[in-house]
mmCIF file of C-alpha atoms and ligand atoms in Angstrom:
data_model
loop_
_atom_site.group_PDB
_atom_site.id
_atom_site.type_symbol
_atom_site.label_atom_id
_atom_site.label_comp_id
_atom_site.label_asym_id
_atom_site.label_seq_id
_atom_site.Cartn_x
_atom_site.Cartn_y
_atom_site.Cartn_z
ATOM 1 C CA MET A 1 19.634 -22.628 -23.757
ATOM 2 C CA LYS A 2 15.982 -21.621 -24.028
ATOM 3 C CA SER A 3 15.163 -18.063 -23.074
ATOM 4 C CA GLY A 4 12.580 -15.366 -23.514
ATOM 5 C CA PHE A 5 10.178 -12.837 -22.129
ATOM 6 C CA VAL A 6 6.817 -13.992 -20.829
ATOM 7 C CA ALA A 7 4.297 -11.245 -20.096
ATOM 8 C CA VAL A 8 1.734 -12.083 -17.449
ATOM 9 C CA ALA A 9 -1.436 -10.180 -18.298
ATOM 10 C CA GLY A 10 -5.003 -9.909 -17.116
ATOM 11 C CA LYS A 11 -7.415 -7.664 -15.294
ATOM 12 C CA PRO A 12 -6.650 -6.531 -11.740
ATOM 13 C CA ASN A 13 -6.725 -9.143 -8.947
ATOM 14 C CA VAL A 14 -6.683 -12.292 -11.138
ATOM 15 C CA GLY A 15 -3.474 -13.500 -9.464
ATOM 16 C CA LYS A 16 -0.710 -12.400 -11.868
ATOM 17 C CA SER A 17 1.780 -11.468 -9.171
ATOM 18 C CA THR A 18 0.870 -14.516 -7.070
ATOM 19 C CA LEU A 19 1.581 -16.739 -10.082
ATOM 20 C CA ILE A 20 4.948 -15.091 -10.695
ATOM 21 C CA ASN A 21 6.003 -15.590 -7.062
ATOM 22 C CA ALA A 22 4.850 -19.218 -7.224
ATOM 23 C CA LEU A 23 6.868 -19.883 -10.397
ATOM 24 C CA MET A 24 9.873 -18.070 -8.911
ATOM 25 C CA LYS A 25 9.456 -20.174 -5.722
ATOM 26 C CA ARG A 26 10.070 -16.999 -3.674
ATOM 27 C CA LYS A 27 8.346 -13.732 -3.068
ATOM 28 C CA VAL A 28 9.587 -11.188 -5.589
ATOM 29 C CA VAL A 29 6.548 -9.013 -6.322
ATOM 30 C CA ILE A 30 3.880 -7.755 -3.979
ATOM 31 C CA VAL A 31 0.410 -9.217 -3.732
ATOM 32 C CA SER A 32 -2.846 -8.145 -2.105
ATOM 33 C CA ASP A 33 -6.542 -8.909 -2.116
ATOM 34 C CA LYS A 34 -7.222 -5.441 -3.514
ATOM 35 C CA PRO A 35 -7.261 -4.671 -7.233
ATOM 36 C CA GLN A 36 -4.514 -2.514 -8.775
ATOM 37 C CA THR A 37 -1.774 -3.645 -6.448
ATOM 38 C CA THR A 38 0.873 -3.824 -9.187
ATOM 39 C CA ARG A 39 1.579 -0.433 -10.777
ATOM 40 C CA ASN A 40 4.722 -1.015 -12.843
ATOM 41 C CA ARG A 41 6.219 -3.487 -15.263
ATOM 42 C CA ILE A 42 8.555 -5.671 -13.239
ATOM 43 C CA ASN A 43 10.765 -8.252 -14.899
ATOM 44 C CA CYS A 44 11.307 -11.292 -12.682
ATOM 45 C CA VAL A 45 14.124 -13.547 -13.802
ATOM 46 C CA LEU A 46 13.788 -17.314 -13.377
ATOM 47 C CA THR A 47 17.009 -19.091 -14.299
ATOM 48 C CA THR A 48 16.998 -22.903 -14.473
ATOM 49 C CA PRO A 49 19.730 -25.209 -15.840
ATOM 50 C CA GLU A 50 17.974 -25.343 -19.202
ATOM 51 C CA ALA A 51 16.274 -21.948 -19.510
ATOM 52 C CA GLN A 52 16.039 -18.340 -18.492
ATOM 53 C CA ILE A 53 12.449 -17.193 -18.279
ATOM 54 C CA VAL A 54 11.812 -13.506 -17.785
ATOM 55 C CA LEU A 55 8.373 -13.269 -16.199
ATOM 56 C CA VAL A 56 7.034 -9.785 -16.823
ATOM 57 C CA ASP A 57 4.600 -8.676 -14.126
ATOM 58 C CA THR A 58 2.160 -6.017 -15.300
ATOM 59 C CA PRO A 59 -0.546 -3.823 -13.790
ATOM 60 C CA GLY A 60 -4.080 -5.142 -14.223
ATOM 61 C CA ILE A 61 -5.709 -3.759 -17.348
ATOM 62 C CA HIS A 62 -8.876 -1.877 -16.375
ATOM 63 C CA LYS A 63 -10.949 1.209 -17.180
ATOM 64 C CA PRO A 64 -8.881 4.001 -15.643
ATOM 65 C CA LEU A 65 -10.450 6.712 -13.478
ATOM 66 C CA HIS A 66 -7.528 9.127 -13.283
ATOM 67 C CA LYS A 67 -4.259 9.988 -14.996
ATOM 68 C CA PHE A 68 -2.291 7.556 -12.857
ATOM 69 C CA GLY A 69 -4.710 4.771 -13.790
ATOM 70 C CA GLU A 70 -4.338 5.652 -17.457
ATOM 71 C CA TYR A 71 -0.580 5.344 -17.138
ATOM 72 C CA MET A 72 -0.839 1.997 -15.364
ATOM 73 C CA VAL A 73 -2.954 0.598 -18.190
ATOM 74 C CA LYS A 74 -0.626 2.050 -20.805
ATOM 75 C CA ILE A 75 2.323 0.422 -19.041
ATOM 76 C CA ALA A 76 0.520 -2.918 -19.006
ATOM 77 C CA VAL A 77 -0.375 -2.758 -22.691
ATOM 78 C CA ASN A 78 3.141 -1.578 -23.623
ATOM 79 C CA ALA A 79 4.596 -4.452 -21.595
ATOM 80 C CA LEU A 80 3.051 -6.972 -23.965
ATOM 81 C CA LYS A 81 4.764 -5.573 -27.027
ATOM 82 C CA GLY A 82 7.581 -7.608 -28.482
ATOM 83 C CA GLN A 83 7.402 -10.385 -25.877
ATOM 84 C CA ASP A 84 7.883 -14.042 -26.764
ATOM 85 C CA LEU A 85 4.830 -15.323 -24.974
ATOM 86 C CA ILE A 86 1.819 -14.046 -23.037
ATOM 87 C CA LEU A 87 0.182 -15.792 -20.106
ATOM 88 C CA PHE A 88 -3.382 -14.481 -20.095
ATOM 89 C CA LEU A 89 -4.904 -14.960 -16.656
ATOM 90 C CA ILE A 90 -8.609 -15.323 -16.012
ATOM 91 C CA ASP A 91 -10.408 -15.478 -12.664
ATOM 92 C CA PRO A 92 -13.422 -17.794 -13.011
ATOM 93 C CA ILE A 93 -14.775 -16.760 -9.605
ATOM 94 C CA ASP A 94 -15.091 -13.123 -10.624
ATOM 95 C CA MET A 95 -16.425 -14.310 -14.006
ATOM 96 C CA VAL A 96 -15.292 -13.245 -17.441
ATOM 97 C CA ARG A 97 -16.316 -9.641 -17.900
ATOM 98 C CA GLU A 98 -16.063 -6.859 -20.433
ATOM 99 C CA SER A 99 -12.547 -6.062 -19.193
ATOM 100 C CA ASP A 100 -11.333 -9.623 -19.882
ATOM 101 C CA LEU A 101 -12.859 -9.503 -23.360
ATOM 102 C CA ASN A 102 -11.066 -6.216 -24.050
ATOM 103 C CA ILE A 103 -7.746 -7.693 -22.962
ATOM 104 C CA ALA A 104 -8.426 -10.735 -25.145
ATOM 105 C CA LYS A 105 -8.838 -8.397 -28.122
ATOM 106 C CA ILE A 106 -5.552 -6.610 -27.361
ATOM 107 C CA ILE A 107 -3.812 -9.986 -27.103
ATOM 108 C CA LYS A 108 -5.309 -11.236 -30.352
ATOM 109 C CA GLU A 109 -4.161 -8.105 -32.176
ATOM 110 C CA SER A 110 -0.639 -8.481 -30.768
ATOM 111 C CA ASN A 111 -0.148 -11.788 -32.632
ATOM 112 C CA ILE A 112 1.984 -13.045 -29.746
ATOM 113 C CA PRO A 113 1.531 -16.728 -28.856
ATOM 114 C CA THR A 114 -0.630 -16.863 -25.746
ATOM 115 C CA ILE A 115 -1.332 -19.440 -23.084
ATOM 116 C CA LEU A 116 -4.766 -19.093 -21.524
ATOM 117 C CA VAL A 117 -4.430 -19.610 -17.776
ATOM 118 C CA ILE A 118 -7.539 -20.167 -15.726
ATOM 119 C CA ASN A 119 -6.435 -19.430 -12.157
ATOM 120 C CA LYS A 120 -7.978 -19.974 -8.701
ATOM 121 C CA ILE A 121 -9.268 -23.484 -9.492
ATOM 122 C CA ASP A 122 -8.823 -24.303 -5.793
ATOM 123 C CA ALA A 123 -11.751 -22.008 -5.035
ATOM 124 C CA ALA A 124 -13.831 -22.003 -8.244
ATOM 125 C CA THR A 125 -16.665 -24.421 -8.996
ATOM 126 C CA PRO A 126 -16.497 -26.603 -12.144
ATOM 127 C CA GLN A 127 -19.424 -24.569 -13.528
ATOM 128 C CA GLN A 128 -17.561 -21.293 -12.994
ATOM 129 C CA ILE A 129 -14.496 -22.695 -14.758
ATOM 130 C CA GLN A 130 -16.592 -23.994 -17.657
ATOM 131 C CA GLU A 131 -18.395 -20.695 -18.015
ATOM 132 C CA ALA A 132 -15.154 -18.696 -17.985
ATOM 133 C CA GLU A 133 -13.808 -20.914 -20.776
ATOM 134 C CA ASN A 134 -16.973 -20.604 -22.806
ATOM 135 C CA ARG A 135 -16.919 -16.838 -22.635
ATOM 136 C CA ILE A 136 -13.253 -16.169 -23.316
ATOM 137 C CA LYS A 137 -12.304 -18.773 -25.900
ATOM 138 C CA PRO A 138 -14.424 -17.513 -28.799
ATOM 139 C CA VAL A 139 -12.755 -14.095 -28.499
ATOM 140 C CA LEU A 140 -9.230 -15.505 -28.413
ATOM 141 C CA GLU A 141 -9.796 -18.034 -31.210
ATOM 142 C CA ASP A 142 -6.496 -19.264 -32.636
ATOM 143 C CA SER A 143 -4.230 -16.896 -30.699
ATOM 144 C CA ILE A 144 -4.033 -19.404 -27.837
ATOM 145 C CA ILE A 145 -1.496 -22.167 -28.177
ATOM 146 C CA ALA A 146 -2.401 -23.918 -24.923
ATOM 147 C CA GLU A 147 -4.652 -23.724 -21.902
ATOM 148 C CA TYR A 148 -3.952 -24.543 -18.259
ATOM 149 C CA LYS A 149 -6.216 -24.605 -15.266
ATOM 150 C CA ILE A 150 -4.122 -23.781 -12.237
ATOM 151 C CA SER A 151 -4.036 -22.552 -8.699
ATOM 152 C CA ALA A 152 -1.257 -20.034 -8.141
ATOM 153 C CA LEU A 153 -2.084 -20.315 -4.451
ATOM 154 C CA THR A 154 -1.813 -24.097 -3.975
ATOM 155 C CA GLY A 155 0.592 -24.740 -6.862
ATOM 156 C CA GLU A 156 -1.736 -27.086 -8.727
ATOM 157 C CA ASN A 157 -0.602 -27.666 -12.350
ATOM 158 C CA LEU A 158 2.188 -25.094 -12.083
ATOM 159 C CA SER A 159 4.974 -27.524 -12.993
ATOM 160 C CA GLU A 160 3.039 -28.488 -16.122
ATOM 161 C CA LEU A 161 2.590 -24.818 -17.021
ATOM 162 C CA LEU A 162 6.284 -24.128 -16.468
ATOM 163 C CA GLU A 163 7.259 -27.092 -18.659
ATOM 164 C CA LYS A 164 5.053 -25.758 -21.429
ATOM 165 C CA ILE A 165 6.541 -22.256 -21.134
ATOM 166 C CA ILE A 166 10.051 -23.671 -21.536
ATOM 167 C CA GLU A 167 8.930 -25.849 -24.436
ATOM 168 C CA VAL A 168 7.562 -22.919 -26.436
ATOM 169 C CA LEU A 169 10.368 -20.437 -25.691
ATOM 170 C CA PRO A 170 12.965 -20.043 -28.431
ATOM 171 C CA GLU A 171 16.640 -20.911 -28.153
ATOM 172 C CA GLY A 172 18.262 -17.740 -26.965
ATOM 173 C CA PRO A 173 20.876 -15.977 -24.870
ATOM 174 C CA GLN A 174 20.935 -15.562 -21.121
ATOM 175 C CA TYR A 175 19.520 -12.042 -20.840
ATOM 176 C CA TYR A 176 20.343 -11.456 -17.174
ATOM 177 C CA PRO A 177 23.010 -12.713 -14.759
ATOM 178 C CA GLU A 178 21.820 -15.984 -13.209
ATOM 179 C CA ASP A 179 21.758 -14.585 -9.667
ATOM 180 C CA MET A 180 19.498 -11.699 -10.643
ATOM 181 C CA THR A 181 15.827 -11.942 -9.668
ATOM 182 C CA THR A 182 14.451 -8.618 -10.892
ATOM 183 C CA ASP A 183 15.431 -5.721 -13.138
ATOM 184 C CA ARG A 184 14.200 -3.164 -10.608
ATOM 185 C CA PRO A 185 16.575 -1.336 -8.273
ATOM 186 C CA LEU A 186 16.617 -2.056 -4.555
ATOM 187 C CA ALA A 187 14.957 1.270 -3.673
ATOM 188 C CA PHE A 188 11.970 0.347 -5.823
ATOM 189 C CA MET A 189 11.653 -3.131 -4.292
ATOM 190 C CA ILE A 190 11.799 -1.609 -0.796
ATOM 191 C CA SER A 191 9.095 0.928 -1.639
ATOM 192 C CA GLU A 192 6.927 -1.916 -2.931
ATOM 193 C CA ILE A 193 7.250 -3.871 0.313
ATOM 194 C CA ILE A 194 6.188 -0.812 2.320
ATOM 195 C CA ARG A 195 3.309 -0.208 -0.083
ATOM 196 C CA GLU A 196 2.208 -3.822 0.266
ATOM 197 C CA LYS A 197 1.840 -3.422 4.023
ATOM 198 C CA ILE A 198 -0.310 -0.330 3.443
ATOM 199 C CA PHE A 199 -2.459 -2.365 1.027
ATOM 200 C CA HIS A 200 -2.835 -5.095 3.663
ATOM 201 C CA LEU A 201 -3.593 -2.821 6.603
ATOM 202 C CA THR A 202 -5.827 -0.132 5.111
ATOM 203 C CA SER A 203 -9.007 -0.141 3.056
ATOM 204 C CA GLU A 204 -11.253 1.694 0.619
ATOM 205 C CA GLU A 205 -9.521 4.637 -1.078
ATOM 206 C CA ILE A 206 -6.469 4.697 1.199
ATOM 207 C CA PRO A 207 -4.277 2.059 -0.480
ATOM 208 C CA HIS A 208 -4.992 3.497 -3.919
ATOM 209 C CA SER A 209 -4.298 7.071 -2.817
ATOM 210 C CA THR A 210 -0.898 6.058 -1.485
ATOM 211 C CA ALA A 211 2.530 6.005 -3.067
ATOM 212 C CA VAL A 212 5.867 5.210 -1.455
ATOM 213 C CA VAL A 213 9.195 6.762 -2.405
ATOM 214 C CA VAL A 214 12.463 5.600 -0.860
ATOM 215 C CA GLU A 215 14.655 8.658 -0.311
ATOM 216 C CA GLU A 216 17.703 7.153 1.339
ATOM 217 C CA ILE A 217 19.382 3.793 1.870
ATOM 218 C CA THR A 218 22.578 4.010 3.915
ATOM 219 C CA ASP A 219 24.683 1.061 4.974
ATOM 220 C CA LYS A 220 25.756 1.832 8.532
ATOM 221 C CA GLU A 221 28.069 -0.176 10.725
ATOM 222 C CA ASP A 222 25.459 -2.355 12.401
ATOM 223 C CA LEU A 223 22.341 -1.673 10.343
ATOM 224 C CA VAL A 224 20.861 -0.397 7.108
ATOM 225 C CA TYR A 225 19.143 2.977 7.455
ATOM 226 C CA ILE A 226 16.190 3.433 5.110
ATOM 227 C CA ARG A 227 14.142 6.617 4.847
ATOM 228 C CA ALA A 228 10.913 6.509 2.882
ATOM 229 C CA GLU A 229 8.090 8.914 2.234
ATOM 230 C CA ILE A 230 4.490 7.800 2.023
ATOM 231 C CA TYR A 231 2.429 10.082 -0.189
ATOM 232 C CA VAL A 232 -1.276 10.499 0.419
ATOM 233 C CA GLU A 233 -3.720 12.810 -1.327
ATOM 234 C CA ARG A 234 -5.461 14.427 1.647
ATOM 235 C CA GLN A 235 -4.792 15.488 5.229
ATOM 236 C CA SER A 236 -7.480 13.069 6.486
ATOM 237 C CA GLN A 237 -5.641 10.184 4.791
ATOM 238 C CA LYS A 238 -2.456 11.196 6.514
ATOM 239 C CA GLY A 239 -4.277 10.828 9.820
ATOM 240 C CA ILE A 240 -5.399 7.309 8.889
ATOM 241 C CA ILE A 241 -1.937 6.198 7.787
ATOM 242 C CA ILE A 242 -0.429 7.503 11.018
ATOM 243 C CA GLY A 243 -3.284 6.118 13.098
ATOM 244 C CA GLN A 244 -4.227 6.727 16.719
ATOM 245 C CA LYS A 245 -1.104 7.439 18.715
ATOM 246 C CA GLY A 246 0.898 6.482 15.629
ATOM 247 C CA ARG A 247 -0.242 2.868 15.818
ATOM 248 C CA MET A 248 -0.870 2.374 12.111
ATOM 249 C CA ILE A 249 2.433 3.739 10.862
ATOM 250 C CA LYS A 250 4.211 1.702 13.522
ATOM 251 C CA LYS A 251 2.528 -1.459 12.299
ATOM 252 C CA ILE A 252 3.317 -0.682 8.654
ATOM 253 C CA GLY A 253 6.926 0.009 9.616
ATOM 254 C CA MET A 254 7.285 -3.083 11.754
ATOM 255 C CA LEU A 255 5.928 -5.490 9.131
ATOM 256 C CA ALA A 256 7.959 -3.896 6.343
ATOM 257 C CA ARG A 257 11.114 -3.855 8.461
ATOM 258 C CA LYS A 258 10.843 -7.576 9.270
ATOM 259 C CA GLU A 259 10.578 -8.443 5.595
ATOM 260 C CA LEU A 260 13.409 -6.078 4.640
ATOM 261 C CA GLU A 261 15.685 -7.540 7.316
ATOM 262 C CA ALA A 262 15.113 -11.009 5.871
ATOM 263 C CA ILE A 263 15.889 -9.795 2.353
ATOM 264 C CA LEU A 264 18.900 -7.659 3.248
ATOM 265 C CA ASP A 265 20.134 -10.126 5.863
ATOM 266 C CA ASP A 266 20.904 -7.202 8.134
ATOM 267 C CA LYS A 267 19.252 -5.090 10.800
ATOM 268 C CA VAL A 268 17.116 -2.318 9.345
ATOM 269 C CA TYR A 269 16.126 1.054 10.730
ATOM 270 C CA LEU A 270 13.083 2.112 8.743
ATOM 271 C CA ASP A 271 12.234 5.792 8.995
ATOM 272 C CA LEU A 272 8.780 6.538 7.545
ATOM 273 C CA TYR A 273 7.302 9.977 6.826
ATOM 274 C CA VAL A 274 3.805 10.733 5.572
ATOM 275 C CA LYS A 275 3.357 13.608 3.136
ATOM 276 C CA VAL A 276 0.232 15.110 1.651
ATOM 277 C CA LYS A 277 0.635 15.549 -2.110
ATOM 278 C CA ASP A 278 -2.648 17.047 -3.225
ATOM 279 C CA LYS A 279 -4.252 14.957 -6.027
ATOM 280 C CA TRP A 280 -0.920 13.375 -6.949
ATOM 281 C CA ARG A 281 -2.662 10.789 -9.106
ATOM 282 C CA GLN A 282 -3.620 13.585 -11.498
ATOM 283 C CA LYS A 283 -0.190 15.195 -11.611
ATOM 284 C CA ASP A 284 2.344 14.260 -14.237
ATOM 285 C CA SER A 285 5.256 15.798 -12.370
ATOM 286 C CA ILE A 286 4.786 13.558 -9.338
ATOM 287 C CA ILE A 287 3.815 10.431 -11.259
ATOM 288 C CA MET A 288 6.805 10.713 -13.588
ATOM 289 C CA ASN A 289 9.508 12.081 -11.355
ATOM 290 C CA THR A 290 8.955 10.401 -8.045
ATOM 291 C CA ILE A 291 7.020 7.237 -8.758
ATOM 292 C CA GLY A 292 9.205 6.406 -11.699
ATOM 293 C CA LEU A 293 6.828 5.366 -14.426
ATOM 294 C CA ARG A 294 8.614 7.292 -17.144
ATOM 295 C CA ASP A 295 10.650 4.428 -18.606
ATOM 296 C CA ASP A 296 7.712 2.189 -19.309
ATOM 297 C CA LEU A 297 5.479 4.824 -20.814
ATOM 298 C CA GLU A 298 7.746 5.526 -23.763
HETATM 299 N N1 GTP B 301 -8.113 -18.832 -4.054
HETATM 300 C C1 GTP B 301 -7.128 -18.341 -4.779
HETATM 301 N N2 GTP B 301 -6.757 -17.052 -4.632
HETATM 302 C C2 GTP B 301 -5.743 -16.603 -5.385
HETATM 303 C C3 GTP B 301 -5.053 -17.411 -6.313
HETATM 304 N N3 GTP B 301 -4.111 -16.660 -6.921
HETATM 305 C C4 GTP B 301 -4.204 -15.432 -6.379
HETATM 306 N N4 GTP B 301 -5.174 -15.388 -5.452
HETATM 307 C C5 GTP B 301 -5.586 -14.244 -4.638
HETATM 308 O O1 GTP B 301 -6.035 -13.201 -5.484
HETATM 309 C C6 GTP B 301 -5.709 -11.927 -4.930
HETATM 310 C C7 GTP B 301 -4.982 -11.086 -5.953
HETATM 311 O O2 GTP B 301 -3.704 -11.624 -6.187
HETATM 312 P P1 GTP B 301 -2.568 -10.787 -6.947
HETATM 313 O O3 GTP B 301 -1.502 -11.769 -7.295
HETATM 314 O O4 GTP B 301 -2.202 -9.577 -6.182
HETATM 315 O O5 GTP B 301 -3.361 -10.359 -8.262
HETATM 316 P P2 GTP B 301 -2.837 -9.485 -9.495
HETATM 317 O O6 GTP B 301 -3.460 -10.058 -10.717
HETATM 318 O O7 GTP B 301 -1.362 -9.380 -9.473
HETATM 319 O O8 GTP B 301 -3.517 -8.077 -9.175
HETATM 320 P P3 GTP B 301 -3.067 -6.585 -9.638
HETATM 321 O O9 GTP B 301 -1.629 -6.421 -9.332
HETATM 322 O O10 GTP B 301 -3.933 -5.724 -8.798
HETATM 323 O O11 GTP B 301 -3.393 -6.480 -11.087
HETATM 324 C C8 GTP B 301 -4.901 -12.211 -3.664
HETATM 325 O O12 GTP B 301 -5.755 -12.133 -2.556
HETATM 326 C C9 GTP B 301 -4.402 -13.628 -3.895
HETATM 327 O O13 GTP B 301 -4.180 -14.339 -2.699
HETATM 328 C C10 GTP B 301 -5.474 -18.789 -6.436
HETATM 329 O O14 GTP B 301 -4.942 -19.600 -7.212
HETATM 330 N N5 GTP B 301 -6.504 -19.181 -5.640
HETATM 331 MG MG1 MG B 302 -0.095 -7.766 -9.321
#
C-alpha cells in the first residue's frame, strides 16, 4: 500500500480547502470566499484500494495583524514539516504576489518534494496562468517535481493530480482506520460548520472577529442537543450576529442545523449563544484554551 501525508499550502483564498473536498469527493472542511477561513491544521483521510492519502489542510500563510493571525501562520508553517509531499496552490486570478514568493521560499527550504498546483483555471485567462507560472517557477526552481493546472471547483485535471500524488507517495502503513475522514473531534467539526455559516452570512471584520466553541453535545432520545458559543470581540458585533429580531442568528442556526442533521443522520437541536470576549484575538488564554490551537503550535 502507498501512503503518506500531503500538506496543501498557499496563501489565503487560493482554494486549498475546496481542493481537499474535491479530492475527498465530499465536504470535509469549510470553504468561503473570504480569506483566512481555515484556522487549524486538519488532516483529511482519503483511503482508496491502493493508497491512503492524508490531505493536510492548513491556514493560508499571510502577514499576520494580530496574535491569532501569527498563530495561524505558525500552524501552517509547522504543518509542512516532516510531510511526504506538498501541494503548493497558486491563484492566477489574484496574481502571484509577495506572499506567494515567501511561501515558495519556505517550501524550497523545507526540501520536501512539491507539486505546483495552479488552481482556478476555469476562471483565469491563459495570460494570467502564464504570468503566474513565470513569476513563481524561478523561485521554486528544482523543488517542484510536477505541475498541474486544475480547477478545484469544476474538477478539471483532478484525477490526473490524484494519480500523480499516489505515484510519488512511498510504500507505507495505513495510518488511520479506513472509515475515518478527519483527525479532528466531532465538536471541532461542528464548530467549523457553524463558523462557515457566519463567514457566508456576514462581512467585513465580523467573520474574522468570530470564533465558535461547542460546549455540549448530548444524544437525546429523538435528537442530538448541541450547545455552542459564538465569540465576538465587541458588543456591536454581537448585535450584528444576532440581527434584527434575532434574524441573523436564526439563519446561521438553521443553515448549520440542516448540515449537521445530514452529517449526524439525526434530528439536531442547535442552541447558539453569542458572547463578547474583548479582543480575544490578542489573548493567549482564549486562543489556546477554547479555540484549541495548542497542539499544532508546539
Ligand atoms: N473559480 C474558481 N473558484 C475557486 C476554485 N477553487 C476555489 N475557489 C473559490 O475560492 C474561494 C476560496 O476557497 P477556499 O477553498 O476557502 O480557499 P482556501 O485556500 O482554503 O482559503 P483559506 O482557508 O482562507 O486559506 C471560494 O470562494 C472558492 O469557491 C476554482 O477552481 N475556481
Ligand atoms: Mg481553507
